Amino acid sequence: MQSRRDQVQAQTYVLGRLTGALVSAEPDGLENPNRRMVVGAISGLLVAALVVAGFTIYGFIVPGGSSKWRAAGALVLEKETGTRYVFVDGTLRPVLNYSSARLLFEKEPKVVSVSTRSLKEVPHGQPVGIVGAPDALPAPGTVAAQAWTVCALANRDQAGALSTATTLTIERVVDGPRRDRPLGADDAIVATAAGESFLVWRGRRLRIAEPWLARVLGYDRSAFAVEAGWLESVPVGPDLAPLTIPGRGTAGPVIDGRQAHVGELFVARTASPPERRYLLQRDGLAELTPLAYTIAAADPETTKLYGGRPAVPFELSPGALAQLPVSRQAVLPAGLPETPPRLAEVAGGGTWCVRHTMADGGVEVTADLPVLASAAVRDGVGLTRTSRTAARVAVEPGVGGLVLAGRVDQAAGSGFYLVTDAGVKFPLASGAVAEQLGYPSAGARPVPRRLLEMLPTGPLLESALARR
């Protein structure tokens, strides 16, 4: 009887013949068909072991990997923690923010990512940079495509008293339907602040110099109270005031057989328009616009010429109209409307806003602007605010840029500010600092100083301060 060993050998022999037949088509071959597979596997393991051993030996000889981060102008970024360093005099010093890094290198730094292990044996020093300087910088050249909007946001306290808070919104100007409703060219609103009333018309504020003017023009019941900052964001226009008439009450020429006096009102019946109104000045007749006539007729100084009676204009014959000279003196200053604008209304819960377009410097009054998600202005690290700072500031993400404080014709090189989407403005020491941050100083966009004052102010950005 065959032993178990004989059976195993017989089975192995049969399997070997089958394997040889399948692999090499020679069941009776003398060479083991699995030899190549075994030799290849063992050889691969030996090669892999040699490679691992080589890298291990290299790691002991040259620890820490690449040393590119030691080069000048490199901003070291620690992979595991995200901490930024600069390598100065053999010491790694943490950089407080990205803008400080740019000011340190006076250009865009080269970021080199390094592992924590590579930096473990390097001495670490004190942080360097400007506390509170921005980390995220807006793209250059975007200010021209922005709109800065100042709104009077109504608030009601727990006692039910209504007040307004000034908000500032900075966003991109996009094509398509607007989120606000511009005020019509013939419409106006009346705003009051600090005891004074103003007619806001066509992007200008006209101070109503006398209380009786508001009553005569019908502007005494529709005024809304705003903060002074809201009004100051509207460019100044001429005062809406009584007419200045030199020599009022002195004797003038004889008109249609009657002794006339300077300051009296006249009316002439003509073909077109059917009725014209005039004011007698020392050098002749001055034609009055509807607004000027309304002011002149209601002026208490004019009623004195009529013995305290209502100022009814005298009829002017065609002959007298043809003979009397035309006055060269302006009755009203330029910039006032010819007819009293009609007052606009805003729906309940709405608000009035002043929109400044940076592309052309245009200013317009708008209504019902939904306020973007805004944050109340609070004190922060390195931030300062004043009584002129807006209560809330909303800035569209990625919006901001390099601006100049002042008028469009302001001399370049003064009053540079960097505005970020955090709703903060940072004063720059010079145009060179703007260049170091990646903003061409020649591309700075003028922004009215009053608008900039609504933003909280961050620390001064300067290369010397960044090195401390």
XYZ file of N, CA and C in Angstrom, residues 31-213:
549
model
N 12.110 22.154 -16.562
C 12.210 23.387 -15.743
C 10.872 23.653 -15.048
N 10.958 24.084 -13.785
C 9.756 24.412 -13.005
C 9.057 25.624 -13.640
N 7.777 25.520 -14.013
C 7.085 26.654 -14.669
C 6.910 27.859 -13.734
N 6.956 27.678 -12.417
C 6.790 28.808 -11.480
C 8.100 29.499 -11.146
N 9.172 29.071 -11.755
C 10.475 29.607 -11.377
C 10.583 31.102 -11.675
N 10.117 31.536 -12.843
C 10.228 32.952 -13.202
C 9.422 33.842 -12.254
N 8.238 33.351 -11.892
C 7.406 34.145 -10.980
C 8.076 34.295 -9.626
N 8.629 33.227 -9.140
C 9.277 33.267 -7.829
C 10.502 34.154 -7.864
N 11.313 33.997 -8.928
C 12.530 34.814 -9.043
C 12.172 36.298 -9.162
N 11.123 36.641 -9.957
C 10.722 38.044 -10.118
C 10.240 38.657 -8.820
N 9.442 37.873 -8.060
C 8.926 38.401 -6.796
C 10.052 38.663 -5.814
N 10.988 37.719 -5.720
C 12.104 37.902 -4.784
C 12.982 39.070 -5.211
N 13.221 39.198 -6.519
C 14.050 40.308 -7.010
C 13.390 41.652 -6.716
N 12.075 41.744 -6.933
C 11.367 42.997 -6.650
C 11.446 43.383 -5.193
N 11.299 42.392 -4.303
C 11.394 42.684 -2.876
C 12.783 43.173 -2.506
N 13.813 42.581 -3.111
C 15.182 43.017 -2.823
C 15.424 44.443 -3.301
N 14.934 44.780 -4.508
C 15.116 46.142 -5.033
C 14.384 47.158 -4.157
N 13.142 46.851 -3.755
C 12.382 47.762 -2.900
C 13.087 47.981 -1.571
N 13.647 46.913 -1.022
C 14.369 47.050 0.245
C 15.583 47.948 0.087
N 16.291 47.811 -1.041
C 17.454 48.664 -1.282
C 17.051 50.136 -1.416
N 15.923 50.418 -2.126
C 15.465 51.807 -2.288
C 15.098 52.420 -0.938
N 14.344 51.669 -0.133
C 13.965 52.172 1.190
C 15.200 52.427 2.043
N 16.142 51.534 1.980
C 17.370 51.723 2.755
C 18.128 52.953 2.288
N 18.129 53.186 0.949
C 18.823 54.365 0.424
C 18.197 55.662 0.907
N 16.874 55.744 0.843
C 16.199 56.958 1.323
C 16.393 57.154 2.825
N 16.406 56.047 3.551
C 16.612 56.154 4.999
C 17.991 56.710 5.312
N 19.000 56.184 4.614
C 20.363 56.680 4.834
C 20.475 58.146 4.436
N 19.818 58.544 3.316
C 19.857 59.949 2.874
C 19.176 60.866 3.886
N 18.070 60.370 4.468
C 17.375 61.175 5.465
C 18.223 61.439 6.691
N 19.051 60.437 7.067
C 19.935 60.660 8.218
C 21.075 61.604 7.872
N 21.541 61.536 6.627
C 22.663 62.396 6.229
C 22.201 63.829 6.015
N 21.034 64.033 5.320
C 20.505 65.372 5.010
C 19.116 65.493 5.638
N 19.000 65.803 6.909
C 17.680 65.913 7.537
C 16.988 67.202 7.126
N 15.612 67.214 7.149
C 14.862 68.453 6.902
C 14.462 68.684 5.477
N 14.878 67.943 4.541
C 14.431 68.110 3.165
C 14.972 69.367 2.528
N 14.133 70.015 1.681
C 14.544 71.172 0.896
C 14.850 72.365 1.800
N 15.785 73.186 1.360
C 16.153 74.402 2.097
C 15.776 75.650 1.316
N 14.845 75.530 0.356
C 14.432 76.697 -0.422
C 13.806 77.771 0.453
N 13.202 77.365 1.557
C 12.538 78.340 2.415
C 13.525 79.284 3.083
N 14.814 78.912 3.079
C 15.829 79.779 3.670
C 16.248 80.910 2.738
N 15.801 80.849 1.480
C 16.218 81.867 0.514
C 15.567 83.205 0.841
N 16.235 84.282 0.434
C 15.703 85.629 0.660
C 14.438 85.834 -0.175
N 13.460 86.505 0.386
C 12.217 86.785 -0.328
C 11.199 85.679 -0.268
N 11.441 84.659 0.576
C 10.505 83.541 0.680
C 9.630 83.711 1.915
N 8.346 83.501 1.726
C 7.394 83.489 2.833
C 7.125 82.034 3.179
N 7.560 81.623 4.363
C 7.482 80.227 4.772
C 6.079 79.941 5.307
N 5.446 78.928 4.728
C 4.109 78.522 5.164
C 4.197 77.131 5.768
N 3.944 77.033 7.052
C 3.978 75.745 7.729
C 2.737 74.941 7.343
N 2.959 73.762 6.759
C 1.862 72.991 6.176
C 0.808 72.612 7.209
N 1.246 72.124 8.337
C 0.300 71.565 9.290
C -0.532 72.635 10.001
N 0.025 73.800 10.245
C -0.662 74.821 11.043
C -1.095 76.042 10.245
N -0.515 76.258 9.055
C -0.830 77.446 8.278
C -0.119 78.697 8.756
N 0.784 78.568 9.717
C 1.530 79.719 10.226
C 2.516 80.207 9.175
N 2.619 81.546 9.061
C 3.549 82.148 8.096
C 4.770 82.682 8.827
N 5.954 82.469 8.213
C 7.203 82.924 8.803
C 8.042 83.641 7.756
N 8.959 84.461 8.265
C 10.070 84.956 7.454
C 11.350 84.521 8.154
N 12.343 84.136 7.354
C 13.621 83.667 7.894
C 14.597 84.830 7.871
N 14.914 85.349 9.054
C 15.766 86.526 9.182
C 16.882 86.224 10.169
N 18.126 86.375 9.704
C 19.302 86.202 10.572
C 19.270 84.874 11.315
N 18.924 83.807 10.592
C 18.918 82.484 11.185
C 17.752 82.198 12.104
N 16.743 83.061 12.095
C 15.601 82.904 12.991
C 14.304 82.968 12.200
N 13.369 82.100 12.548
C 12.032 82.144 11.962
C 11.163 83.073 12.806
N 10.617 84.105 12.139
C 9.760 85.057 12.851
C 8.352 84.996 12.256
N 7.338 84.720 13.057
C 5.970 84.671 12.526
C 5.545 86.025 11.958
N 4.829 85.994 10.825
C 4.303 87.205 10.189
C 2.829 87.321 10.557
N 2.438 88.490 11.040
C 1.082 88.658 11.561
C 0.014 88.553 10.484
N 0.301 89.017 9.270
C -0.702 89.016 8.207
C -0.010 89.140 6.857
N -0.798 88.909 5.810
C -0.223 88.879 4.461
C 0.247 90.253 4.009
N -0.511 91.302 4.332
C -0.088 92.636 3.898
C 1.237 93.023 4.546
N 1.467 92.615 5.787
C 2.760 92.878 6.421
C 3.877 92.148 5.688
N 3.589 90.932 5.220
C 4.602 90.191 4.469
C 4.972 90.922 3.184
N 3.986 91.461 2.489
C 4.277 92.208 1.259
C 5.095 93.455 1.561
N 4.790 94.113 2.659
C 5.552 95.310 3.010
C 6.968 94.952 3.439
N 7.152 93.786 4.043
C 8.496 93.355 4.428
C 9.378 93.137 3.205
N 8.825 92.460 2.205
C 9.593 92.147 1.000
C 9.483 93.236 -0.060
N 8.567 94.207 0.160
C 8.320 95.309 -0.772
C 7.866 94.812 -2.142
N 7.289 93.623 -2.172
C 6.739 93.037 -3.394
C 5.956 91.795 -2.992
N 5.404 91.114 -3.982
C 4.685 89.877 -3.698
C 5.680 88.785 -3.324
N 5.571 88.190 -2.137
C 6.551 87.177 -1.733
C 6.300 85.835 -2.414
N 7.363 85.040 -2.457
C 7.250 83.677 -2.963
C 6.921 82.765 -1.788
N 5.772 82.115 -1.847
C 5.312 81.272 -0.745
C 5.903 79.877 -0.902
N 6.575 79.397 0.160
C 7.181 78.065 0.174
C 6.554 77.275 1.317
N 5.912 76.155 0.986
C 5.285 75.311 2.004
C 6.310 74.344 2.579
N 6.381 74.280 3.898
C 7.370 73.453 4.592
C 6.665 72.719 5.723
N 7.104 71.485 5.978
C 6.510 70.701 7.054
C 7.010 71.188 8.409
N 6.252 70.854 9.422
C 6.635 71.237 10.785
C 7.943 70.583 11.199
N 8.169 69.353 10.761
C 9.400 68.639 11.114
C 10.625 69.345 10.570
N 10.486 69.935 9.368
C 11.632 70.620 8.775
C 11.999 71.884 9.543
N 11.033 72.454 10.253
C 11.287 73.704 10.979
C 11.526 73.479 12.466
N 11.504 72.222 12.898
C 11.547 71.935 14.323
C 12.846 72.387 14.973
N 13.955 72.243 14.275
C 15.251 72.561 14.860
C 15.692 73.996 14.608
N 14.849 74.796 13.936
C 15.225 76.177 13.607
C 14.762 77.099 14.731
N 15.598 78.040 15.174
C 15.184 78.969 16.235
C 13.997 79.830 15.789
N 13.064 80.060 16.703
C 11.891 80.889 16.444
C 12.003 82.192 17.229
N 11.620 83.304 16.565
C 11.697 84.610 17.197
C 10.333 85.220 17.439
N 10.327 86.516 17.747
C 9.099 87.244 18.027
C 8.345 87.552 16.728
N 7.013 87.702 16.807
C 6.246 88.040 15.595
C 6.681 89.376 15.019
N 6.478 89.520 13.718
C 6.818 90.744 13.005
C 5.619 91.142 12.150
N 5.412 92.447 11.989
C 4.300 92.919 11.164
C 3.485 93.977 11.878
N 2.412 94.397 11.223
C 1.540 95.460 11.726
C 0.275 94.829 12.289
N 0.035 95.057 13.558
C -1.155 94.497 14.205
C -2.411 95.117 13.593
N -3.325 94.259 13.158
C -4.579 94.739 12.590
C -4.537 95.021 11.109
N -3.387 94.838 10.454
C -3.311 95.036 9.003
C -4.108 93.940 8.295
N -4.562 94.181 7.062
C -5.439 93.210 6.399
C -4.705 91.962 5.939
N -5.429 90.858 5.952
C -4.906 89.598 5.433
C -5.330 89.382 3.991
N -6.585 89.704 3.682
C -7.111 89.551 2.323
C -7.102 90.907 1.632
N -6.479 90.967 0.466
C -6.381 92.210 -0.291
C -7.290 92.134 -1.516
N -8.108 93.166 -1.766
C -8.970 93.158 -2.958
C -8.152 93.291 -4.233
N -8.731 92.865 -5.327
C -8.043 92.941 -6.614
C -7.872 94.396 -7.034
N -6.762 94.719 -7.698
C -6.560 96.104 -8.150
C -7.550 96.482 -9.250
N -7.810 97.784 -9.354
C -8.598 98.311 -10.457
C -10.076 98.035 -10.397
N -10.619 97.751 -9.229
C -12.047 97.432 -9.138
C -12.895 98.584 -8.605
N -12.261 99.646 -8.105
C -13.032 100.735 -7.489
C -13.915 101.431 -8.513
N -13.424 101.550 -9.754
C -14.188 102.262 -10.781
C -15.521 101.590 -11.080
N -15.641 100.308 -10.783
C -16.882 99.580 -11.065
C -17.740 99.423 -9.821
N -17.574 100.317 -8.855
C -18.298 100.193 -7.595
C -19.267 101.349 -7.393
N -20.222 101.115 -6.517
C -21.148 102.160 -6.060
C -21.127 102.167 -4.541
N -20.991 103.355 -3.976
C -21.022 103.544 -2.528
C -22.351 104.205 -2.182
N -23.140 103.555 -1.362
C -24.492 104.028 -1.068
C -24.651 104.268 0.427
N -25.100 105.471 0.755
C -25.350 105.861 2.148
C -26.859 105.873 2.366
N -27.331 105.138 3.353
C -28.765 105.025 3.608
C -29.102 105.506 5.012
N -30.308 106.055 5.141
C -30.844 106.448 6.446
C -31.793 105.348 6.892
N -31.290 104.433 7.682
C -32.058 103.264 8.091
C -32.885 103.602 9.327
N -34.194 103.436 9.219
C -35.092 103.775 10.328
C -35.031 102.702 11.407
N -34.970 103.150 12.643
C -34.977 102.261 13.804
C -36.028 102.749 14.797
N -36.630 101.809 15.488
C -37.604 102.163 16.526
C -37.173 101.479 17.827
N -36.972 102.278 18.871
C -36.496 101.723 20.130
C -37.638 101.076 20.908
N -37.322 100.574 22.101
C -38.325 99.869 22.902
C -39.474 100.772 23.314
N -39.203 102.063 23.425
C -40.262 103.001 23.803
C -41.118 103.414 22.622
N -40.737 102.971 21.413
C -41.508 103.315 20.229
C -41.029 104.551 19.512
N -39.969 105.188 20.016
C -39.446 106.396 19.369
C -38.700 106.017 18.095
N -38.941 106.776 17.043
C -38.341 106.502 15.741
C -37.079 107.333 15.563
N -36.024 106.682 15.106
C -34.768 107.372 14.817
C -34.156 106.746 13.574
N -33.133 107.373 13.059
C -32.460 106.852 11.870
C -30.986 106.637 12.168
N -30.429 105.619 11.543
C -29.004 105.320 11.650
C -28.416 105.312 10.248
N -27.238 105.846 10.113
C -26.588 105.928 8.807
C -25.844 104.635 8.521
N -26.083 104.069 7.339
C -25.399 102.851 6.915
C -24.667 103.116 5.604
N -23.606 102.371 5.384
C -22.820 102.488 4.155
C -22.730 101.125 3.496
N -23.074 101.075 2.209
C -23.003 99.843 1.426
C -22.072 100.063 0.240
N -21.120 99.150 0.053
C -20.190 99.210 -1.074
C -20.368 97.930 -1.877
N -20.688 98.074 -3.164
C -20.945 96.908 -3.997
C -20.584 97.206 -5.440
N -20.536 96.148 -6.244
C -20.252 96.294 -7.666
C -21.481 96.820 -8.400
N -21.227 97.576 -9.450
C -22.301 98.027 -10.333
C -22.471 96.969 -11.416
N -23.641 96.388 -11.503
C -23.902 95.328 -12.472
C -24.989 95.778 -13.429
N -24.958 95.207 -14.623
C -26.002 95.483 -15.603
C -27.291 94.758 -15.204
N -28.388 95.290 -15.697
C -29.667 94.670 -15.401
C -30.481 95.488 -14.422
N -31.610 94.949 -13.993
C -32.494 95.687 -13.070
C -31.780 96.028 -11.766
N -31.996 97.247 -11.302
C -31.387 97.699 -10.061
C -32.242 97.316 -8.864
N -31.596 97.264 -7.710
C -32.298 96.911 -6.479
C -32.943 98.121 -5.812
N -32.714 99.303 -6.378
C -33.265 100.509 -5.775
C -34.102 101.268 -6.797
N -34.731 102.337 -6.344
C -35.593 103.150 -7.204
C -35.066 104.576 -7.216
N -34.425 104.994 -8.324
C -33.881 106.359 -8.370
C -34.987 107.402 -8.308
N -34.685 108.508 -7.676
C -35.615 109.627 -7.585
C -35.724 110.303 -8.942
N -36.933 110.686 -9.335
C -37.135 111.344 -10.619
C -36.459 112.695 -10.687
N -36.224 113.171 -11.917
C -35.525 114.450 -12.103
C -36.305 115.615 -11.532
N -37.632 115.526 -11.496
C -38.462 116.617 -10.977
C -38.959 116.355 -9.561
N -38.420 115.310 -8.921
C -38.824 114.976 -7.560
C -37.728 115.369 -6.579
N -38.113 115.528 -5.340
C -37.165 115.891 -4.288
C -37.671 115.357 -2.964
N -36.806 115.400 -1.971
C -37.186 115.058 -0.606
C -36.667 116.158 0.311
N -37.277 116.280 1.466
C -36.854 117.259 2.462
C -36.342 116.495 3.674
N -35.102 116.780 4.046
C -34.473 116.131 5.194
C -34.067 117.179 6.212
N -34.147 116.806 7.466
C -33.767 117.717 8.543
C -32.687 117.073 9.393
N -31.758 117.894 9.839
C -30.687 117.443 10.733
C -30.152 118.651 11.476
N -29.930 118.478 12.769
C -29.362 119.532 13.612
C -30.158 120.830 13.516
N -31.483 120.715 13.400
C -32.330 121.895 13.399
C -32.428 122.620 12.082
N -31.817 122.104 11.025
C -31.880 122.738 9.710
C -32.583 121.816 8.731
N -33.237 122.424 7.739
C -33.953 121.663 6.712
C -33.259 121.836 5.373
N -33.275 120.765 4.579
C -32.616 120.771 3.282
C -33.541 120.141 2.251
N -33.550 120.730 1.072
C -34.231 120.142 -0.074
C -33.184 119.364 -0.866
N -33.351 118.039 -0.935
C -32.409 117.184 -1.658
C -32.989 116.949 -3.042
N -32.294 117.477 -4.050
C -32.815 117.477 -5.423
C -31.662 117.267 -6.395
N -31.820 116.280 -7.276
C -30.830 115.972 -8.307
C -29.418 115.831 -7.735
N -29.316 115.086 -6.649
C -28.010 114.790 -6.080
C -27.334 115.946 -5.386
N -28.070 116.977 -5.007
C -27.513 118.117 -4.279
C -28.427 118.444 -3.099
N -27.834 118.982 -2.047
C -28.639 119.425 -0.907
C -28.695 120.947 -0.897
N -29.912 121.467 -0.859
C -30.159 122.904 -0.887
C -30.709 123.306 0.481
N -29.962 124.082 1.201
C -30.407 124.498 2.532
C -31.582 125.460 2.418
N -32.650 125.157 3.142
C -33.816 126.048 3.191
C -33.525 127.093 4.260
N -33.202 128.300 3.804
C -32.645 129.311 4.705
C -33.656 129.869 5.690
N -34.939 129.909 5.327
C -35.955 130.506 6.190
C -37.113 129.532 6.395
N -37.639 129.432 7.620
C -38.770 128.520 7.855
C -39.984 128.838 6.994
N -40.241 130.125 6.709
C -41.425 130.463 5.919
C -41.318 129.964 4.487
N -40.086 129.757 3.998
C -39.924 129.207 2.648
C -40.485 127.788 2.576
